[in-house]
């Protein structure tokens, strides 16, 4: 067993770490100021365009996509440590490298299942970072952790499909640059349970698409991720060619989409936890209470030590999962993907909570990134499937061996 990164990963890590120091961290306060002064609360800060241009110039672009024709050609194991580094600045770095959710998952869907025309029209501009996209599955009116509940209708009418339904939590859809939605709905409610669904491409400017509002996350708009929109589809007509793969394929596409998406979130969460631990240590050394730095209190040292243990445990399991995805495929890595999706957000949430505590009231304020990072880590116990659903499925798989 070799725990070292290979030469290509080391080279890209060095380059990316330099990019973070020279460009990304200095851009954080600039982006914050630009967002505060922007007329459109959902617009992305102009400094992001500069970061994107620089990342592309340096070859730090589309690294998430294993397919060398469209992306960086890296394995999951090579990409994992890079995604971790981008997680340290989650509002800027992933998008600067064109490696941000939900575009990554949407690009994977188009690369895997799209027709040549769909790739030309939507995948190309997404790969070039010219437009952004959203994935519309979750609905306010049904328990969406069970994807077979999705009720939006997609009905064939001549050369078109007609879409009716209401979605919410469509991440990225508030971004004015978001041009295309991948919408999941039902083409045949009478088919077998997992063959009722389909996915279809809906341009944002199609008549009948009403982007109603951005959902808040613990009071944050998440504008830096393009928000999370509630969207009504009212008799929306799109050409029949916009269907992805075919009627009845929607559930299978959703499964294929979520494997890599989940591991990417976990990789970035490890970077978030590392940053929280760094902030906790720096603060604990510099802040004096009752005559000594709080770093000298046993309880604070316990938080720091325990954080290091939890981060290392999570990282090892994420890397093992990445390796399994490369060697036995996403299906073969199913148990591990679920294990990291359960364990990593909990780990990051715990480390962030301790870092917040070590900062005192400052920790919950806008002067440090911790509160917003905590809110974002907490959502990942819901997004891409709640913990309980992953636990249920993992336990079933485990029990099967004894039945
Ligand atoms: C920040 C954020 C971003 C998101 N982005 C997107 C996006 O881009 N696109 C999109 O389509 N959706 C998105 N979502 C939605 C997310 O995927 C759903 O919220 C999630 O799948 C759960 O669906 P639900 O909210 O309808 O919960 P429900 O299905 O109503 O479930 C509620 C609760 O019931 C419990 N539960 C459910 N099933 C079981 C079970 N089998 N055993 C035990 N308990 C159970 C769980 O505790 C669960 O949290 C996002 C959500 C968040 C918070």
Short mmCIF file of C-alpha atoms and ligand atoms in Angstrom, two decimals:
data_model
loop_
_atom_site.label_atom_id
_atom_site.label_comp_id
_atom_site.label_asym_id
_atom_site.label_seq_id
_atom_site.Cartn_x
_atom_site.Cartn_y
_atom_site.Cartn_z
CA UNK A 1 0.00 0.00 0.00
CA UNK A 2 1.46 3.35 -1.07
CA UNK A 3 0.18 6.46 0.72
CA UNK A 4 2.22 8.93 -1.33
CA UNK A 5 0.67 11.09 -4.05
CA UNK A 6 1.97 10.30 -7.52
CA UNK A 7 4.24 12.70 -9.44
CA UNK A 8 1.42 14.26 -11.48
CA UNK A 9 -0.66 14.93 -8.35
CA UNK A 10 2.34 16.44 -6.54
CA UNK A 11 3.05 18.73 -9.48
CA UNK A 12 -0.57 19.91 -9.67
CA UNK A 13 -0.76 20.30 -5.88
CA UNK A 14 2.29 22.59 -5.89
CA UNK A 15 0.82 24.65 -8.70
CA UNK A 16 -2.59 24.87 -7.04
CA UNK A 17 -1.17 25.76 -3.62
CA UNK A 18 0.76 28.62 -5.26
CA UNK A 19 -2.40 29.70 -7.13
CA UNK A 20 -4.32 29.76 -3.83
CA UNK A 21 -1.63 31.88 -2.10
CA UNK A 22 -1.02 34.28 -4.97
CA UNK A 23 -4.54 34.74 -6.30
CA UNK A 24 -7.40 33.12 -4.37
CA UNK A 25 -6.83 34.15 -0.74
CA UNK A 26 -6.06 37.78 -1.73
CA UNK A 27 -9.27 37.78 -3.83
CA UNK A 28 -11.49 36.77 -0.87
CA UNK A 29 -11.84 40.28 0.66
CA UNK A 30 -12.13 41.78 -2.84
CA UNK A 31 -15.02 39.44 -3.71
CA UNK A 32 -16.72 40.21 -0.42
CA UNK A 33 -16.50 43.97 -1.09
CA UNK A 34 -17.69 43.59 -4.70
CA UNK A 35 -20.69 41.49 -3.56
CA UNK A 36 -21.61 44.04 -0.91
CA UNK A 37 -21.51 46.85 -3.49
CA UNK A 38 -23.22 44.96 -6.35
CA UNK A 39 -26.57 46.18 -7.67
CA UNK A 40 -27.72 42.63 -8.44
CA UNK A 41 -27.48 40.61 -5.21
CA UNK A 42 -27.08 37.38 -7.23
CA UNK A 43 -24.31 38.57 -9.57
CA UNK A 44 -20.92 36.91 -9.22
CA UNK A 45 -18.03 39.22 -8.25
CA UNK A 46 -15.93 40.48 -11.21
CA UNK A 47 -12.73 39.28 -9.50
CA UNK A 48 -13.93 35.73 -10.15
CA UNK A 49 -13.51 36.26 -13.91
CA UNK A 50 -9.90 37.24 -13.31
CA UNK A 51 -9.35 34.10 -11.24
CA UNK A 52 -10.95 31.94 -13.94
CA UNK A 53 -8.73 33.42 -16.65
CA UNK A 54 -5.60 32.87 -14.55
CA UNK A 55 -6.58 29.29 -13.57
CA UNK A 56 -7.21 28.43 -17.19
CA UNK A 57 -3.91 29.98 -18.26
CA UNK A 58 -2.12 27.80 -15.70
CA UNK A 59 -3.88 24.60 -16.81
CA UNK A 60 -5.88 24.38 -13.56
CA UNK A 61 -9.17 23.92 -15.40
CA UNK A 62 -11.90 21.22 -15.49
CA UNK A 63 -9.67 18.97 -13.40
CA UNK A 64 -12.72 17.10 -12.03
CA UNK A 65 -13.56 15.39 -15.33
CA UNK A 66 -11.69 12.09 -15.80
CA UNK A 67 -12.55 12.08 -19.50
CA UNK A 68 -9.39 13.53 -21.19
CA UNK A 69 -11.39 14.66 -24.23
CA UNK A 70 -13.37 17.16 -22.18
CA UNK A 71 -11.55 17.49 -18.85
CA UNK A 72 -8.31 17.17 -16.94
CA UNK A 73 -7.95 13.43 -17.51
CA UNK A 74 -7.22 12.83 -13.82
CA UNK A 75 -8.31 9.80 -11.83
CA UNK A 76 -10.50 10.38 -8.77
CA UNK A 77 -7.46 9.59 -6.62
CA UNK A 78 -5.42 12.28 -8.37
CA UNK A 79 -8.24 14.83 -8.23
CA UNK A 80 -9.11 14.25 -4.53
CA UNK A 81 -6.17 16.14 -2.97
CA UNK A 82 -6.71 19.01 -5.42
CA UNK A 83 -10.41 19.33 -4.61
CA UNK A 84 -9.44 19.35 -0.95
CA UNK A 85 -7.25 22.40 -1.52
CA UNK A 86 -10.07 24.26 -3.33
CA UNK A 87 -12.34 23.49 -0.34
CA UNK A 88 -10.22 25.88 1.73
CA UNK A 89 -11.84 28.76 -0.17
CA UNK A 90 -15.18 27.20 -1.14
CA UNK A 91 -16.82 30.41 -2.41
CA UNK A 92 -14.14 31.14 -5.00
CA UNK A 93 -11.66 28.36 -5.72
CA UNK A 94 -13.93 25.58 -7.09
CA UNK A 95 -15.64 27.97 -9.52
CA UNK A 96 -12.31 29.61 -10.44
CA UNK A 97 -11.16 26.17 -11.64
CA UNK A 98 -14.53 25.41 -13.28
CA UNK A 99 -14.90 22.59 -10.78
CA UNK A 100 -17.95 23.81 -8.82
CA UNK A 101 -21.20 21.99 -8.11
CA UNK A 102 -23.75 21.66 -9.59
CA UNK A 103 -22.03 22.31 -12.95
CA UNK A 104 -19.60 19.43 -12.42
CA UNK A 105 -22.43 16.90 -12.08
CA UNK A 106 -24.33 18.45 -14.98
CA UNK A 107 -21.26 18.39 -17.21
CA UNK A 108 -20.70 14.73 -16.31
CA UNK A 109 -24.29 13.93 -17.28
CA UNK A 110 -23.92 15.69 -20.62
CA UNK A 111 -20.51 14.11 -21.29
CA UNK A 112 -21.86 10.62 -20.47
CA UNK A 113 -25.42 10.74 -21.82
CA UNK A 114 -25.73 13.83 -24.06
CA UNK A 115 -26.20 13.74 -27.82
CA UNK A 116 -23.64 15.48 -30.05
CA UNK A 117 -26.02 18.42 -30.43
CA UNK A 118 -26.62 18.68 -26.65
CA UNK A 119 -22.88 18.57 -26.05
CA UNK A 120 -22.24 21.28 -28.62
CA UNK A 121 -24.99 23.54 -27.36
CA UNK A 122 -24.58 23.13 -23.58
CA UNK A 123 -21.53 21.07 -22.61
CA UNK A 124 -19.07 23.19 -24.59
CA UNK A 125 -19.99 26.55 -23.00
CA UNK A 126 -20.10 24.90 -19.57
CA UNK A 127 -16.62 23.45 -20.08
CA UNK A 128 -15.44 26.90 -21.16
CA UNK A 129 -16.97 28.44 -18.03
CA UNK A 130 -19.10 30.79 -20.14
CA UNK A 131 -22.44 29.77 -18.62
CA UNK A 132 -23.62 28.01 -15.50
CA UNK A 133 -26.31 25.40 -14.91
CA UNK A 134 -28.70 24.00 -12.29
CA UNK A 135 -30.07 20.57 -11.45
CA UNK A 136 -33.79 20.58 -10.62
CA UNK A 137 -34.92 17.45 -8.85
CA UNK A 138 -36.19 18.31 -5.35
CA UNK A 139 -39.82 19.43 -5.00
CA UNK A 140 -41.54 21.20 -2.10
CA UNK A 141 -44.68 19.06 -2.31
CA UNK A 142 -43.14 15.58 -2.04
CA UNK A 143 -40.49 13.92 0.17
CA UNK A 144 -37.67 14.16 -2.34
CA UNK A 145 -35.17 12.01 -0.45
CA UNK A 146 -37.13 9.28 -2.20
CA UNK A 147 -36.50 10.30 -5.81
CA UNK A 148 -39.32 8.07 -7.06
CA UNK A 149 -41.74 10.57 -5.45
CA UNK A 150 -40.78 13.33 -7.90
CA UNK A 151 -44.07 14.48 -9.44
CA UNK A 152 -43.17 17.03 -12.16
CA UNK A 153 -44.72 15.86 -15.42
CA UNK A 154 -42.88 15.69 -18.74
CA UNK A 155 -45.45 14.89 -21.43
CA UNK A 156 -44.75 14.31 -25.12
CA UNK A 157 -46.77 16.50 -27.49
CA UNK A 158 -45.73 16.09 -31.13
CA UNK A 159 -42.13 17.29 -31.53
CA UNK A 160 -42.08 18.81 -28.06
CA UNK A 161 -42.24 17.91 -24.39
CA UNK A 162 -44.48 19.90 -22.03
CA UNK A 163 -43.23 20.30 -18.45
CA UNK A 164 -45.35 21.16 -15.42
CA UNK A 165 -44.19 21.19 -11.79
CA UNK A 166 -42.61 23.08 -8.92
CA UNK A 167 -39.00 22.65 -7.80
CA UNK A 168 -36.98 24.14 -4.97
CA UNK A 169 -33.36 24.06 -3.84
CA UNK A 170 -32.13 24.21 -7.44
CA UNK A 171 -28.60 25.34 -6.55
CA UNK A 172 -27.00 27.92 -8.82
CA UNK A 173 -30.26 28.91 -10.51
CA UNK A 174 -30.33 32.44 -9.04
CA UNK A 175 -27.04 33.25 -10.77
CA UNK A 176 -27.88 35.50 -13.78
CA UNK A 177 -25.30 33.52 -15.74
CA UNK A 178 -27.17 30.25 -15.19
CA UNK A 179 -28.51 29.43 -18.65
CA UNK A 180 -29.62 25.81 -18.53
CA UNK A 181 -31.53 23.55 -16.15
CA UNK A 182 -31.49 19.75 -16.10
CA UNK A 183 -35.01 18.96 -14.91
CA UNK A 184 -36.08 15.58 -13.56
CA UNK A 185 -39.72 14.57 -13.91
CA UNK A 186 -41.99 11.72 -14.91
CA UNK A 187 -42.67 10.72 -18.50
CA UNK A 188 -44.66 7.61 -17.54
CA UNK A 189 -46.22 7.45 -14.04
CA UNK A 190 -47.54 3.96 -14.79
CA UNK A 191 -44.18 2.37 -15.61
CA UNK A 192 -42.14 0.28 -13.16
CA UNK A 193 -41.11 2.45 -10.17
CA UNK A 194 -37.57 3.25 -11.36
CA UNK A 195 -38.50 3.61 -15.06
CA UNK A 196 -41.07 6.41 -14.69
CA UNK A 197 -38.51 9.25 -14.69
CA UNK A 198 -36.66 11.23 -17.32
CA UNK A 199 -34.29 14.19 -17.46
CA UNK A 200 -34.70 17.04 -19.86
CA UNK A 201 -32.78 20.18 -20.75
CA UNK A 202 -34.71 23.40 -20.17
CA UNK A 203 -33.10 26.73 -21.12
CA UNK A 204 -33.71 29.23 -18.33
CA UNK A 205 -35.30 31.76 -20.70
CA UNK A 206 -38.02 29.37 -21.97
CA UNK A 207 -41.55 30.84 -21.64
CA UNK A 208 -43.33 29.36 -18.60
CA UNK A 209 -40.15 29.10 -16.48
CA UNK A 210 -40.66 31.25 -13.38
CA UNK A 211 -37.71 31.59 -11.01
CA UNK A 212 -39.61 32.61 -7.88
CA UNK A 213 -37.09 33.18 -5.08
CA UNK A 214 -33.82 32.13 -3.52
CA UNK A 215 -34.12 29.81 -0.51
CA UNK A 216 -32.06 30.85 2.52
CA UNK A 217 -29.66 28.59 4.41
CA UNK A 218 -29.75 29.54 8.11
CA UNK A 219 -30.36 33.09 6.85
CA UNK A 220 -27.53 33.08 4.27
CA UNK A 221 -28.55 33.62 0.65
CA UNK A 222 -25.63 31.48 -0.59
CA UNK A 223 -25.31 33.97 -3.46
CA UNK A 224 -21.66 32.93 -3.70
CA UNK A 225 -22.93 29.53 -4.92
CA UNK A 226 -25.59 31.07 -7.17
CA UNK A 227 -28.31 30.65 -4.51
CA UNK A 228 -30.89 27.87 -4.32
CA UNK A 229 -33.99 28.69 -6.36
CA UNK A 230 -37.63 27.83 -6.15
CA UNK A 231 -38.81 27.45 -9.75
CA UNK A 232 -42.26 26.92 -11.26
CA UNK A 233 -42.53 25.18 -14.65
CA UNK A 234 -45.87 26.18 -16.11
CA UNK A 235 -46.65 24.51 -19.45
CA UNK A 236 -43.00 24.84 -20.47
CA UNK A 237 -42.42 23.57 -24.02
CA UNK A 238 -39.03 22.38 -25.24
CA UNK A 239 -38.05 20.41 -28.36
CA UNK A 240 -38.25 16.62 -27.93
CA UNK A 241 -34.48 16.52 -28.71
CA UNK A 242 -33.85 18.10 -25.30
CA UNK A 243 -34.58 14.81 -23.56
CA UNK A 244 -31.38 13.26 -22.13
CA UNK A 245 -30.80 9.59 -22.99
CA UNK A 246 -34.48 8.64 -23.24
CA UNK A 247 -37.78 8.21 -21.42
CA UNK A 248 -37.43 6.03 -18.31
CA UNK A 249 -33.69 6.76 -17.95
CA UNK A 250 -33.98 9.57 -15.39
CA UNK A 251 -33.49 7.50 -12.25
CA UNK A 252 -30.39 5.76 -13.60
CA UNK A 253 -28.89 9.09 -14.70
CA UNK A 254 -29.57 10.54 -11.22
CA UNK A 255 -27.69 7.62 -9.63
CA UNK A 256 -24.76 8.00 -12.04
CA UNK A 257 -24.66 11.75 -11.36
CA UNK A 258 -24.56 11.51 -7.60
CA UNK A 259 -21.53 9.20 -7.09
CA UNK A 260 -18.80 11.62 -8.18
CA UNK A 261 -20.77 14.61 -6.82
CA UNK A 262 -20.77 13.14 -3.33
CA UNK A 263 -17.05 12.45 -3.27
CA UNK A 264 -16.29 15.97 -4.56
CA UNK A 265 -18.30 17.48 -1.69
CA UNK A 266 -16.39 15.30 0.79
CA UNK A 267 -13.01 16.29 -0.63
CA UNK A 268 -13.85 19.96 -0.30
CA UNK A 269 -15.21 19.44 3.23
CA UNK A 270 -11.81 18.12 4.29
CA UNK A 271 -10.26 21.36 3.01
CA UNK A 272 -12.87 23.34 4.94
CA UNK A 273 -12.07 21.38 8.12
CA UNK A 274 -8.33 21.96 7.61
CA UNK A 275 -8.91 25.68 7.31
CA UNK A 276 -11.08 25.67 10.45
CA UNK A 277 -8.37 23.82 12.38
CA UNK A 278 -5.75 26.30 11.19
CA UNK A 279 -7.92 29.25 12.28
CA UNK A 280 -8.60 27.54 15.63
CA UNK A 281 -4.87 27.06 16.31
CA UNK A 282 -3.93 30.61 15.30
CA UNK A 283 -6.65 32.10 17.46
CA UNK A 284 -5.91 29.84 20.44
CA UNK A 285 -2.24 30.85 20.40
CA UNK A 286 -2.91 34.58 20.15
CA UNK A 287 -5.81 35.04 22.59
CA UNK A 288 -5.03 35.28 26.30
CA UNK A 289 -7.59 34.49 29.01
CA UNK A 290 -6.98 34.00 32.75
CA UNK A 291 -3.30 34.79 32.32
CA UNK A 292 -2.36 32.40 29.50
CA UNK A 293 -3.11 31.73 25.85
CA UNK A 294 -6.27 29.69 25.53
CA UNK A 295 -4.14 27.19 23.55
CA UNK A 296 -2.71 26.15 26.91
CA UNK A 297 -6.08 25.03 28.22
CA UNK A 298 -6.41 21.25 28.17
CA UNK A 299 -9.90 21.37 26.72
CA UNK A 300 -8.76 23.45 23.74
CA UNK A 301 -5.82 21.12 23.16
CA UNK A 302 -8.27 18.23 23.18
CA UNK A 303 -10.35 19.94 20.45
CA UNK A 304 -7.21 20.48 18.39
CA UNK A 305 -5.95 16.92 18.77
CA UNK A 306 -9.38 15.40 18.18
CA UNK A 307 -9.84 17.58 15.07
CA UNK A 308 -6.56 16.32 13.63
CA UNK A 309 -7.57 12.69 14.31
CA UNK A 310 -11.01 13.13 12.72
CA UNK A 311 -9.68 14.94 9.65
CA UNK A 312 -7.04 12.29 9.00
CA UNK A 313 -9.59 9.48 9.40
CA UNK A 314 -11.98 11.14 6.96
CA UNK A 315 -9.22 11.90 4.45
CA UNK A 316 -8.01 8.30 4.40
CA UNK A 317 -11.52 6.98 3.79
CA UNK A 318 -12.17 9.56 1.06
CA UNK A 319 -8.91 8.62 -0.67
CA UNK A 320 -9.72 4.92 -0.39
CA UNK A 321 -13.14 5.63 -1.89
CA UNK A 322 -11.56 7.59 -4.75
CA UNK A 323 -9.19 4.67 -5.39
CA UNK A 324 -12.08 2.19 -5.40
CA UNK A 325 -14.05 4.37 -7.84
CA UNK A 326 -11.02 4.28 -10.15
CA UNK A 327 -10.41 0.56 -9.81
CA UNK A 328 -13.82 -1.13 -9.38
CA UNK A 329 -16.15 1.67 -10.54
CA UNK A 330 -18.77 3.79 -8.77
CA UNK A 331 -21.01 0.80 -8.22
CA UNK A 332 -18.24 -1.22 -6.58
CA UNK A 333 -17.47 1.76 -4.32
CA UNK A 334 -21.11 2.21 -3.30
CA UNK A 335 -20.69 1.37 0.41
CA UNK A 336 -17.64 3.62 0.76
CA UNK A 337 -19.33 6.51 -1.10
CA UNK A 338 -22.19 6.27 1.38
CA UNK A 339 -19.81 5.98 4.33
CA UNK A 340 -17.94 9.19 3.40
CA UNK A 341 -21.22 11.01 2.63
CA UNK A 342 -22.34 10.17 6.19
CA UNK A 343 -19.02 10.68 7.97
CA UNK A 344 -17.35 13.67 6.33
CA UNK A 345 -20.02 16.38 6.83
CA UNK A 346 -20.32 15.25 10.48
CA UNK A 347 -16.55 15.52 10.89
CA UNK A 348 -16.41 18.99 9.30
CA UNK A 349 -19.40 20.17 11.33
CA UNK A 350 -17.66 19.01 14.55
CA UNK A 351 -14.32 20.70 13.74
CA UNK A 352 -16.07 23.92 12.69
CA UNK A 353 -18.13 23.93 15.88
CA UNK A 354 -14.97 23.69 18.00
CA UNK A 355 -13.22 26.38 15.92
CA UNK A 356 -16.24 28.64 16.44
CA UNK A 357 -16.14 27.98 20.19
CA UNK A 358 -12.43 28.79 20.34
CA UNK A 359 -13.14 32.14 18.64
CA UNK A 360 -15.74 33.17 21.22
CA UNK A 361 -18.46 35.46 19.87
CA UNK A 362 -16.26 36.33 16.90
CA UNK A 363 -16.77 32.76 15.72
CA UNK A 364 -20.46 33.26 14.99
CA UNK A 365 -19.93 36.68 13.38
CA UNK A 366 -19.32 37.93 9.87
CA UNK A 367 -15.69 38.77 10.70
CA UNK A 368 -14.59 35.16 10.38
CA UNK A 369 -15.65 32.61 7.73
CA UNK A 370 -16.50 29.95 10.32
CA UNK A 371 -20.23 30.54 10.81
CA UNK A 372 -20.99 30.49 7.08
CA UNK A 373 -18.76 27.45 6.58
CA UNK A 374 -20.56 25.66 9.41
CA UNK A 375 -23.93 26.43 7.81
CA UNK A 376 -22.71 25.08 4.51
CA UNK A 377 -21.27 21.88 6.09
CA UNK A 378 -24.53 21.31 7.94
CA UNK A 379 -26.52 21.40 4.70
CA UNK A 380 -24.46 18.53 3.34
CA UNK A 381 -26.17 16.23 5.82
CA UNK A 382 -29.29 16.88 3.70
CA UNK A 383 -28.17 17.77 0.19
CA UNK A 384 -27.50 14.82 -2.15
CA UNK A 385 -29.55 12.64 0.19
CA UNK A 386 -30.07 12.92 3.98
CA UNK A 387 -27.81 10.94 6.34
CA UNK A 388 -30.66 8.63 7.33
CA UNK A 389 -31.25 7.44 3.77
CA UNK A 390 -27.55 6.64 3.29
CA UNK A 391 -27.47 4.85 6.67
CA UNK A 392 -30.56 2.84 5.73
CA UNK A 393 -29.06 1.76 2.44
CA UNK A 394 -25.62 1.03 3.91
CA UNK A 395 -27.15 -1.04 6.73
CA UNK A 396 -29.27 -3.03 4.25
CA UNK A 397 -26.16 -3.85 2.23
CA UNK A 398 -24.29 -4.89 5.38
CA UNK A 399 -27.18 -7.06 6.62
CA UNK A 400 -27.54 -8.75 3.24
CA UNK A 401 -24.30 -10.64 3.91
CA UNK A 402 -25.96 -12.44 6.82
CA UNK A 403 -29.40 -13.13 5.38
C1 LIG B 1 -28.00 23.64 0.41
C2 LIG B 1 -28.81 22.66 -0.36
C3 LIG B 1 -28.59 22.53 -1.73
C4 LIG B 1 -29.37 21.65 -2.48
N1 LIG B 1 -29.20 21.59 -3.84
C5 LIG B 1 -30.06 20.86 -4.59
C6 LIG B 1 -30.00 20.92 -6.02
O1 LIG B 1 -29.14 21.59 -6.61
N2 LIG B 1 -30.94 20.25 -6.74
C7 LIG B 1 -31.92 19.51 -6.13
O2 LIG B 1 -32.73 18.92 -6.83
N3 LIG B 1 -31.99 19.43 -4.77
C8 LIG B 1 -31.09 20.09 -3.99
N4 LIG B 1 -31.19 20.06 -2.61
C9 LIG B 1 -32.25 19.29 -1.98
C10 LIG B 1 -31.80 18.01 -1.30
O3 LIG B 1 -31.25 17.09 -2.21
C11 LIG B 1 -33.05 17.46 -0.59
O4 LIG B 1 -33.37 18.38 0.44
C12 LIG B 1 -32.83 16.08 0.00
O5 LIG B 1 -32.75 15.11 -1.02
C13 LIG B 1 -33.97 15.69 0.96
O6 LIG B 1 -35.22 15.84 0.38
P1 LIG B 1 -36.36 16.65 1.20
O7 LIG B 1 -35.81 17.97 1.58
O8 LIG B 1 -37.60 16.62 0.38
O9 LIG B 1 -36.55 15.83 2.55
P2 LIG B 1 -37.65 14.72 2.85
O10 LIG B 1 -37.64 13.70 1.77
O11 LIG B 1 -38.93 15.40 3.15
O12 LIG B 1 -37.06 14.05 4.16
C14 LIG B 1 -37.09 14.72 5.43
C15 LIG B 1 -36.35 13.92 6.45
O13 LIG B 1 -36.96 12.65 6.61
C16 LIG B 1 -36.03 11.73 7.08
N5 LIG B 1 -36.03 10.53 6.25
C17 LIG B 1 -36.29 10.42 4.93
N6 LIG B 1 -36.17 9.15 4.52
C18 LIG B 1 -35.81 8.43 5.60
C19 LIG B 1 -35.50 7.06 5.85
N7 LIG B 1 -35.54 6.17 4.86
N8 LIG B 1 -35.14 6.69 7.12
C20 LIG B 1 -35.09 7.59 8.11
N9 LIG B 1 -35.37 8.89 7.94
C21 LIG B 1 -35.71 9.31 6.72
C22 LIG B 1 -34.63 12.40 7.01
O14 LIG B 1 -34.24 12.87 8.28
C23 LIG B 1 -34.90 13.57 6.08
O15 LIG B 1 -34.01 14.66 6.31
C24 LIG B 1 -30.39 20.88 -1.83
C25 LIG B 1 -30.57 21.00 -0.45
C26 LIG B 1 -29.80 21.87 0.28
C27 LIG B 1 -30.07 22.02 1.75
#
